[in-house]
């Protein structure tokens, strides 16, 4: 009787595991952020690698639980054509709100270095169709394109991207790092 019960439980457990794994989109190819996991051209792999390197993450915790997650990509570091001829600072921002209450009107972005702080010249909410060559980290996140006028060459290596979320809190990501000249992603 004990062995039969064990086998029934094992079969049910295996079936449940297979069902859960089959319903999951975790194993989709576009979920993986390792460039070598894709069979793309060298140019696409290099673009993806630069995108990963230009990505920062921040979060707000409430009672030791994640309330907001923000993933920011500094697109000028990915490809300098994003800034256009007038060298604007372009950021792609993904925001996950556990409660689904934060909208564009609740977000106040700024870009700072040790010399000045500027407000965005344009903020637009994006859909997956608007993304073109970019893929959001998580397709269920709210996605925004945040554009600032050029902050200038002085202090550009000390950039800090900030967002204040009304009635929730603030987050900041640091884009100040030494940029070594490398041919690895060219």
Coordinates of C-alpha atoms in Angstrom, one line a residue:
X1 CA 0.0 0.0 0.0
X2 CA 2.9 2.4 0.9
X3 CA 4.7 1.9 -2.4
X4 CA 1.6 2.3 -4.5
X5 CA 0.8 5.6 -2.7
X6 CA 4.4 6.8 -3.3
X7 CA 4.2 6.1 -7.0
X8 CA 0.8 7.9 -7.3
X9 CA 2.3 10.9 -5.6
X10 CA 5.4 10.8 -7.8
X11 CA 3.3 10.6 -11.0
X12 CA 1.1 13.5 -9.9
X13 CA 4.2 15.5 -9.0
X14 CA 5.9 14.8 -12.4
X15 CA 2.7 15.7 -14.3
X16 CA 2.2 18.9 -12.3
X17 CA 5.9 19.9 -12.9
X18 CA 5.6 19.2 -16.7
X19 CA 2.4 21.2 -16.8
X20 CA 3.9 24.2 -15.0
X21 CA 7.1 24.1 -17.1
X22 CA 5.0 23.8 -20.3
X23 CA 2.9 26.9 -19.4
X24 CA 5.9 29.0 -18.6
X25 CA 7.4 31.5 -21.0
X26 CA 10.6 31.6 -18.9
X27 CA 12.5 29.6 -21.6
X28 CA 11.7 31.8 -24.5
X29 CA 14.8 32.7 -26.5
X30 CA 14.2 36.5 -26.2
X31 CA 14.2 36.2 -22.4
X32 CA 17.9 35.3 -22.3
X33 CA 20.3 38.3 -22.2
X34 CA 23.5 36.3 -23.0
X35 CA 24.6 37.3 -26.5
X36 CA 26.2 33.9 -27.2
X37 CA 22.8 32.2 -26.6
X38 CA 21.5 33.8 -29.8
X39 CA 22.4 32.8 -33.4
X40 CA 22.4 36.4 -34.5
X41 CA 25.0 38.2 -36.6
X42 CA 28.1 39.6 -35.0
X43 CA 26.7 43.1 -35.3
X44 CA 23.5 42.2 -33.5
X45 CA 25.4 40.3 -30.8
X46 CA 27.7 43.4 -30.3
X47 CA 24.6 45.7 -30.1
X48 CA 23.1 43.4 -27.4
X49 CA 26.3 43.3 -25.5
X50 CA 26.5 47.1 -25.5
X51 CA 22.9 47.3 -24.4
X52 CA 23.6 45.0 -21.4
X53 CA 26.6 47.0 -20.4
X54 CA 24.6 50.3 -20.6
X55 CA 21.8 48.8 -18.3
X56 CA 21.3 49.7 -14.6
X57 CA 18.7 48.6 -12.1
X58 CA 17.1 50.1 -9.0
X59 CA 14.2 49.2 -6.8
X60 CA 12.1 50.5 -4.0
X61 CA 11.3 48.1 -1.1
X62 CA 8.4 48.4 1.2
X63 CA 8.4 46.2 4.3
X64 CA 11.2 44.2 2.7
X65 CA 9.1 43.5 -0.4
X66 CA 9.7 44.9 -3.8
X67 CA 7.3 47.7 -4.6
X68 CA 8.9 49.2 -7.8
X69 CA 11.7 48.0 -10.1
X70 CA 13.3 50.3 -12.6
X71 CA 15.6 49.2 -15.4
X72 CA 17.4 52.0 -17.3
X73 CA 19.4 51.8 -20.4
X74 CA 21.6 54.8 -21.5
X75 CA 21.1 54.5 -25.2
X76 CA 23.9 56.9 -26.1
X77 CA 26.3 54.2 -24.8
X78 CA 24.6 51.5 -26.9
X79 CA 24.7 53.4 -30.2
X80 CA 25.6 57.1 -30.6
X81 CA 23.0 57.6 -33.3
X82 CA 20.2 57.5 -30.6
X83 CA 21.2 61.0 -29.5
X84 CA 20.8 62.4 -33.0
X85 CA 22.8 65.3 -34.5
X86 CA 22.1 67.5 -31.5
X87 CA 23.7 65.0 -29.1
X88 CA 20.6 64.6 -26.8
X89 CA 20.8 62.2 -23.9
X90 CA 18.4 59.3 -24.5
X91 CA 17.3 56.7 -21.9
X92 CA 15.0 53.7 -22.2
X93 CA 13.3 53.1 -18.9
X94 CA 11.3 50.1 -17.8
X95 CA 9.2 50.3 -14.6
X96 CA 7.5 47.4 -12.9
X97 CA 5.0 48.5 -10.3
X98 CA 3.7 45.6 -8.1
X99 CA 0.4 47.5 -7.4
X100 CA 0.0 48.8 -10.9
X101 CA -0.7 52.3 -9.6
X102 CA 2.2 54.4 -11.1
X103 CA 1.6 56.2 -14.3
X104 CA 3.5 58.7 -16.4
X105 CA 2.0 61.6 -14.5
X106 CA 3.6 60.2 -11.3
X107 CA 7.1 60.1 -12.6
X108 CA 9.6 63.0 -12.4
X109 CA 12.9 62.4 -14.1
X110 CA 16.1 64.3 -13.9
X111 CA 19.7 63.9 -15.1
X112 CA 22.6 65.1 -12.9
X113 CA 26.3 65.4 -12.9
X114 CA 28.5 67.3 -10.5
X115 CA 28.0 70.5 -12.5
X116 CA 24.3 70.7 -13.2
X117 CA 20.9 69.0 -13.1
X118 CA 18.5 69.0 -16.1
X119 CA 14.9 68.0 -16.6
X120 CA 13.8 65.9 -19.6
X121 CA 12.8 67.6 -22.9
X122 CA 10.5 64.7 -23.8
X123 CA 9.1 61.7 -22.0
X124 CA 6.9 59.2 -23.9
X125 CA 5.3 55.9 -23.0
X126 CA 6.2 53.2 -25.4
X127 CA 4.4 50.1 -26.6
X128 CA 6.2 46.9 -27.6
X129 CA 5.5 47.9 -31.3
X130 CA 7.4 51.2 -30.7
X131 CA 10.5 49.4 -29.6
X132 CA 12.1 48.7 -33.0
X133 CA 15.5 47.1 -32.4
X134 CA 15.1 47.0 -28.6
X135 CA 13.5 44.4 -26.5
X136 CA 12.2 45.2 -23.0
X137 CA 13.7 43.2 -20.2
X138 CA 10.2 42.0 -19.2
X139 CA 7.4 42.5 -21.7
X140 CA 4.9 43.3 -18.9
X141 CA 6.8 46.4 -17.7
X142 CA 5.8 49.9 -18.5
X143 CA 8.3 51.3 -21.0
X144 CA 9.3 54.9 -21.4
X145 CA 11.7 56.9 -23.6
X146 CA 13.2 59.8 -21.7
X147 CA 15.1 62.4 -23.7
X148 CA 17.2 65.2 -22.2
X149 CA 19.0 68.0 -24.0
X150 CA 22.8 67.4 -24.1
X151 CA 24.3 67.7 -20.6
X152 CA 27.7 68.6 -22.3
X153 CA 31.0 66.9 -22.3
X154 CA 32.1 68.3 -19.0
X155 CA 31.0 65.9 -16.3
X156 CA 29.5 63.4 -18.7
X157 CA 31.5 60.6 -17.1
X158 CA 29.6 61.4 -13.8
X159 CA 26.0 61.0 -14.9
X160 CA 23.3 60.1 -12.5
X161 CA 19.7 59.3 -13.7
X162 CA 17.0 60.0 -11.1
X163 CA 13.3 59.4 -10.8
X164 CA 11.0 60.7 -8.2
X165 CA 7.7 58.7 -7.9
X166 CA 4.9 60.7 -6.3
X167 CA 3.7 59.1 -3.0
X168 CA 6.2 56.2 -3.4
X169 CA 9.8 57.3 -3.3
X170 CA 12.8 58.0 -5.4
X171 CA 15.4 55.9 -7.3
X172 CA 18.8 56.8 -8.8
X173 CA 21.1 54.9 -11.1
X174 CA 24.7 55.8 -11.6
X175 CA 26.2 55.9 -15.1
X176 CA 29.6 57.3 -13.9
X177 CA 32.3 54.8 -14.6
X178 CA 35.6 54.8 -16.4
X179 CA 35.0 54.1 -20.1
X180 CA 37.9 52.1 -21.4
X181 CA 38.4 52.2 -25.2
X182 CA 37.7 48.7 -26.2
X183 CA 37.3 46.9 -29.5
X184 CA 35.4 44.0 -28.0
X185 CA 32.0 45.3 -29.0
X186 CA 32.8 47.0 -32.2

